[in-house]
């Protein structure tokens, strides 16, 4: 039996440094109240579904380098977009876990823009664009934090000019590495 080696790719919008600093302050505040949690050191981002390439079949039929060259040529025609953040929301993971997020304003233009990416990075379910603050924390921790988030009037705005692609070149747990940054179309 052949050992199947898979390469994982994470496609995401990495927030600019100033916006990342705001989100990191919220993450540190959460950690003061509930202790450490899985996403507390992650850079602020909006993620698209991960892509997995099987290196054994990819080498002979469909290469991930070729795939991303095609994606790069397509995304070079997609306009940059200004995203607005307003307040917070949460995602529910069954009865036991919640994720606290900074909420994006998803007007029709923004939703069309994200819908385009659903075609490029296909997923089994519709994506819900968000910026994670505290990912999949127990309900008890969520109940401590959420009343505070409901009182905060948080607003931010940033322009998305590129898509960051990270990869994990081995089947091992560990940090993802930068594969490439794909620039969106400059100007309108």
Tab-separated table of N, CA and C in Angstrom, residues 13-89:
chain	number	residue	atom	x	y	z
A	13	UNK	N	-7.609	35.918	3.595
A	13	UNK	CA	-7.366	37.353	3.555
A	13	UNK	C	-6.696	37.681	4.876
A	14	UNK	N	-5.471	38.114	4.807
A	14	UNK	CA	-4.742	38.494	6.012
A	14	UNK	C	-4.979	39.977	6.255
A	15	UNK	N	-5.444	40.332	7.447
A	15	UNK	CA	-5.758	41.732	7.722
A	15	UNK	C	-4.483	42.575	7.814
A	16	UNK	N	-4.576	43.847	7.426
A	16	UNK	CA	-3.415	44.745	7.559
A	16	UNK	C	-2.989	44.852	9.032
A	17	UNK	N	-1.763	45.282	9.251
A	17	UNK	CA	-1.191	45.323	10.603
A	17	UNK	C	-2.065	46.078	11.604
A	18	UNK	N	-2.586	47.247	11.232
A	18	UNK	CA	-3.381	48.042	12.174
A	18	UNK	C	-4.660	47.302	12.577
A	19	UNK	N	-5.342	46.699	11.611
A	19	UNK	CA	-6.558	45.931	11.907
A	19	UNK	C	-6.215	44.685	12.711
A	20	UNK	N	-5.113	44.041	12.376
A	20	UNK	CA	-4.666	42.874	13.129
A	20	UNK	C	-4.414	43.250	14.592
A	21	UNK	N	-3.817	44.415	14.822
A	21	UNK	CA	-3.525	44.863	16.195
A	21	UNK	C	-4.818	45.008	17.007
A	22	UNK	N	-5.884	45.524	16.393
A	22	UNK	CA	-7.176	45.638	17.097
A	22	UNK	C	-7.676	44.259	17.521
A	23	UNK	N	-7.656	43.316	16.591
A	23	UNK	CA	-8.160	41.967	16.867
A	23	UNK	C	-7.295	41.284	17.923
A	24	UNK	N	-5.988	41.473	17.851
A	24	UNK	CA	-5.094	40.860	18.834
A	24	UNK	C	-5.361	41.402	20.243
A	25	UNK	N	-5.736	42.683	20.364
A	25	UNK	CA	-6.092	43.232	21.683
A	25	UNK	C	-7.320	42.514	22.243
A	26	UNK	N	-8.307	42.258	21.371
A	26	UNK	CA	-9.497	41.521	21.824
A	26	UNK	C	-9.126	40.100	22.248
A	27	UNK	N	-8.226	39.465	21.515
A	27	UNK	CA	-7.804	38.104	21.857
A	27	UNK	C	-7.100	38.083	23.211
A	28	UNK	N	-6.220	39.062	23.442
A	28	UNK	CA	-5.518	39.117	24.738
A	28	UNK	C	-6.497	39.360	25.888
A	29	UNK	N	-7.491	40.213	25.656
A	29	UNK	CA	-8.502	40.469	26.692
A	29	UNK	C	-9.280	39.188	27.003
A	30	UNK	N	-9.604	38.415	25.973
A	30	UNK	CA	-10.297	37.135	26.185
A	30	UNK	C	-9.439	36.210	27.042
A	31	UNK	N	-8.159	36.129	26.724
A	31	UNK	CA	-7.260	35.234	27.455
A	31	UNK	C	-7.157	35.624	28.929
A	32	UNK	N	-7.244	36.922	29.237
A	32	UNK	CA	-7.212	37.362	30.641
A	32	UNK	C	-8.407	36.815	31.415
A	33	UNK	N	-9.544	36.677	30.730
A	33	UNK	CA	-10.767	36.238	31.405
A	33	UNK	C	-10.983	34.723	31.388
A	34	UNK	N	-10.529	34.038	30.346
A	34	UNK	CA	-10.820	32.596	30.244
A	34	UNK	C	-9.566	31.729	30.140
A	35	UNK	N	-8.394	32.340	30.123
A	35	UNK	CA	-7.168	31.565	29.972
A	35	UNK	C	-6.874	31.323	28.493
A	36	UNK	N	-5.905	30.475	28.242
A	36	UNK	CA	-5.470	30.230	26.872
A	36	UNK	C	-6.541	29.501	26.066
A	37	UNK	N	-6.561	29.797	24.763
A	37	UNK	CA	-7.472	29.117	23.836
A	37	UNK	C	-6.759	28.976	22.503
A	38	UNK	N	-7.246	28.067	21.671
A	38	UNK	CA	-6.532	27.640	20.455
A	38	UNK	C	-6.164	28.771	19.506
A	39	UNK	N	-7.031	29.729	19.272
A	39	UNK	CA	-6.778	30.744	18.234
A	39	UNK	C	-6.182	32.040	18.770
A	40	UNK	N	-5.737	32.043	20.021
A	40	UNK	CA	-5.347	33.321	20.631
A	40	UNK	C	-4.090	33.953	20.025
A	41	UNK	N	-3.242	33.174	19.380
A	41	UNK	CA	-2.038	33.750	18.782
A	41	UNK	C	-2.094	33.836	17.262
A	42	UNK	N	-3.215	33.454	16.682
A	42	UNK	CA	-3.341	33.482	15.216
A	42	UNK	C	-3.511	34.908	14.715
A	43	UNK	N	-2.837	35.214	13.634
A	43	UNK	CA	-2.996	36.520	12.993
A	43	UNK	C	-4.440	36.652	12.508
A	44	UNK	N	-4.979	37.860	12.575
A	44	UNK	CA	-6.359	38.108	12.140
A	44	UNK	C	-6.488	37.868	10.639
A	45	UNK	N	-7.512	37.112	10.268
A	45	UNK	CA	-7.709	36.775	8.868
A	45	UNK	C	-9.160	36.385	8.610
A	46	UNK	N	-9.488	36.316	7.344
A	46	UNK	CA	-10.767	35.773	6.873
A	46	UNK	C	-10.380	34.582	6.016
A	47	UNK	N	-10.867	33.406	6.368
A	47	UNK	CA	-10.414	32.227	5.636
A	47	UNK	C	-11.455	31.716	4.655
A	48	UNK	N	-10.938	31.116	3.613
A	48	UNK	CA	-11.729	30.389	2.633
A	48	UNK	C	-11.514	28.911	2.916
A	49	UNK	N	-12.309	28.033	2.315
A	49	UNK	CA	-12.109	26.602	2.561
A	49	UNK	C	-10.697	26.150	2.183
A	50	UNK	N	-10.166	25.242	2.983
A	50	UNK	CA	-8.839	24.685	2.711
A	50	UNK	C	-8.910	23.789	1.481
A	51	UNK	N	-7.807	23.700	0.773
A	51	UNK	CA	-7.690	22.774	-0.348
A	51	UNK	C	-6.644	21.729	0.001
A	52	UNK	N	-6.919	20.489	-0.351
A	52	UNK	CA	-6.000	19.394	-0.078
A	52	UNK	C	-5.604	18.769	-1.403
A	53	UNK	N	-4.311	18.656	-1.631
A	53	UNK	CA	-3.799	17.997	-2.824
A	53	UNK	C	-3.097	16.719	-2.394
A	54	UNK	N	-3.420	15.643	-3.065
A	54	UNK	CA	-2.754	14.367	-2.842
A	54	UNK	C	-1.507	14.385	-3.722
A	55	UNK	N	-0.347	14.409	-3.097
A	55	UNK	CA	0.893	14.560	-3.860
A	55	UNK	C	1.099	13.425	-4.864
A	56	UNK	N	0.682	12.216	-4.533
A	56	UNK	CA	0.885	11.083	-5.432
A	56	UNK	C	0.106	11.238	-6.736
A	57	UNK	N	-1.156	11.622	-6.656
A	57	UNK	CA	-1.930	11.793	-7.889
A	57	UNK	C	-1.648	13.142	-8.525
A	58	UNK	N	-1.365	14.146	-7.714
A	58	UNK	CA	-1.103	15.474	-8.268
A	58	UNK	C	0.136	15.486	-9.154
A	59	UNK	N	1.115	14.705	-8.774
A	59	UNK	CA	2.369	14.705	-9.535
A	59	UNK	C	2.166	14.212	-10.961
A	60	UNK	N	1.210	13.315	-11.170
A	60	UNK	CA	1.018	12.761	-12.508
A	60	UNK	C	-0.143	13.390	-13.267
A	61	UNK	N	-1.105	13.977	-12.554
A	61	UNK	CA	-2.280	14.466	-13.273
A	61	UNK	C	-2.559	15.950	-13.074
A	62	UNK	N	-2.531	16.419	-11.860
A	62	UNK	CA	-2.921	17.800	-11.605
A	62	UNK	C	-2.040	18.368	-10.516
A	63	UNK	N	-1.201	19.264	-10.876
A	63	UNK	CA	-0.195	19.806	-9.991
A	63	UNK	C	-0.716	21.060	-9.288
A	64	UNK	N	-0.488	21.176	-7.980
A	64	UNK	CA	-0.963	22.352	-7.245
A	64	UNK	C	-0.296	23.636	-7.725
A	65	UNK	N	0.956	23.570	-8.200
A	65	UNK	CA	1.594	24.771	-8.756
A	65	UNK	C	0.812	25.252	-9.981
A	66	UNK	N	0.399	24.313	-10.833
A	66	UNK	CA	-0.407	24.670	-12.005
A	66	UNK	C	-1.745	25.274	-11.580
A	67	UNK	N	-2.373	24.663	-10.593
A	67	UNK	CA	-3.660	25.163	-10.100
A	67	UNK	C	-3.526	26.618	-9.652
A	68	UNK	N	-2.510	26.895	-8.837
A	68	UNK	CA	-2.362	28.261	-8.321
A	68	UNK	C	-1.899	29.245	-9.399
A	69	UNK	N	-1.234	28.783	-10.451
A	69	UNK	CA	-0.922	29.686	-11.577
A	69	UNK	C	-2.223	30.119	-12.249
A	70	UNK	N	-3.150	29.196	-12.427
A	70	UNK	CA	-4.459	29.534	-13.019
A	70	UNK	C	-5.219	30.481	-12.095
A	71	UNK	N	-5.242	30.172	-10.794
A	71	UNK	CA	-5.933	31.026	-9.819
A	71	UNK	C	-5.328	32.428	-9.821
A	72	UNK	N	-4.023	32.516	-9.905
A	72	UNK	CA	-3.352	33.818	-9.926
A	72	UNK	C	-3.781	34.634	-11.146
A	73	UNK	N	-3.921	33.995	-12.310
A	73	UNK	CA	-4.336	34.730	-13.511
A	73	UNK	C	-5.798	35.182	-13.386
A	74	UNK	N	-6.631	34.377	-12.739
A	74	UNK	CA	-8.031	34.766	-12.534
A	74	UNK	C	-8.131	35.914	-11.527
A	75	UNK	N	-7.447	35.772	-10.397
A	75	UNK	CA	-7.555	36.789	-9.342
A	75	UNK	C	-6.921	38.112	-9.748
A	76	UNK	N	-6.033	38.097	-10.705
A	76	UNK	CA	-5.467	39.347	-11.214
A	76	UNK	C	-6.515	40.237	-11.856
A	77	UNK	N	-7.692	39.681	-12.153
A	77	UNK	CA	-8.799	40.451	-12.727
A	77	UNK	C	-9.892	40.794	-11.722
A	78	UNK	N	-9.746	40.334	-10.498
A	78	UNK	CA	-10.739	40.605	-9.453
A	78	UNK	C	-10.356	41.898	-8.753
A	79	UNK	N	-11.297	42.840	-8.643
A	79	UNK	CA	-10.954	44.124	-8.013
A	79	UNK	C	-10.730	43.996	-6.504
A	80	UNK	N	-9.857	44.861	-5.991
A	80	UNK	CA	-9.697	44.979	-4.542
A	80	UNK	C	-11.033	45.457	-3.976
A	81	UNK	N	-11.259	45.227	-2.704
A	81	UNK	CA	-12.514	45.641	-2.082
A	81	UNK	C	-12.229	46.184	-0.690
A	82	UNK	N	-13.018	47.165	-0.297
A	82	UNK	CA	-12.932	47.710	1.047
A	82	UNK	C	-13.968	46.992	1.908
A	83	UNK	N	-13.505	46.373	2.991
A	83	UNK	CA	-14.407	45.662	3.893
A	83	UNK	C	-14.596	46.470	5.165
A	84	UNK	N	-15.831	46.442	5.665
A	84	UNK	CA	-16.168	47.159	6.896
A	84	UNK	C	-16.489	46.142	7.985
A	85	UNK	N	-15.956	46.421	9.163
A	85	UNK	CA	-16.225	45.600	10.341
A	85	UNK	C	-17.091	46.436	11.267
A	86	UNK	N	-18.154	45.821	11.764
A	86	UNK	CA	-19.026	46.532	12.705
A	86	UNK	C	-19.540	45.560	13.753
A	87	UNK	N	-19.012	45.680	14.951
A	87	UNK	CA	-19.480	44.865	16.058
A	87	UNK	C	-18.978	43.432	16.007
A	88	UNK	N	-19.738	42.579	16.698
A	88	UNK	CA	-19.325	41.192	16.872
A	88	UNK	C	-20.508	40.260	16.642
A	89	UNK	N	-20.176	39.023	16.382
A	89	UNK	CA	-21.170	37.972	16.234
A	89	UNK	C	-20.545	36.690	16.750
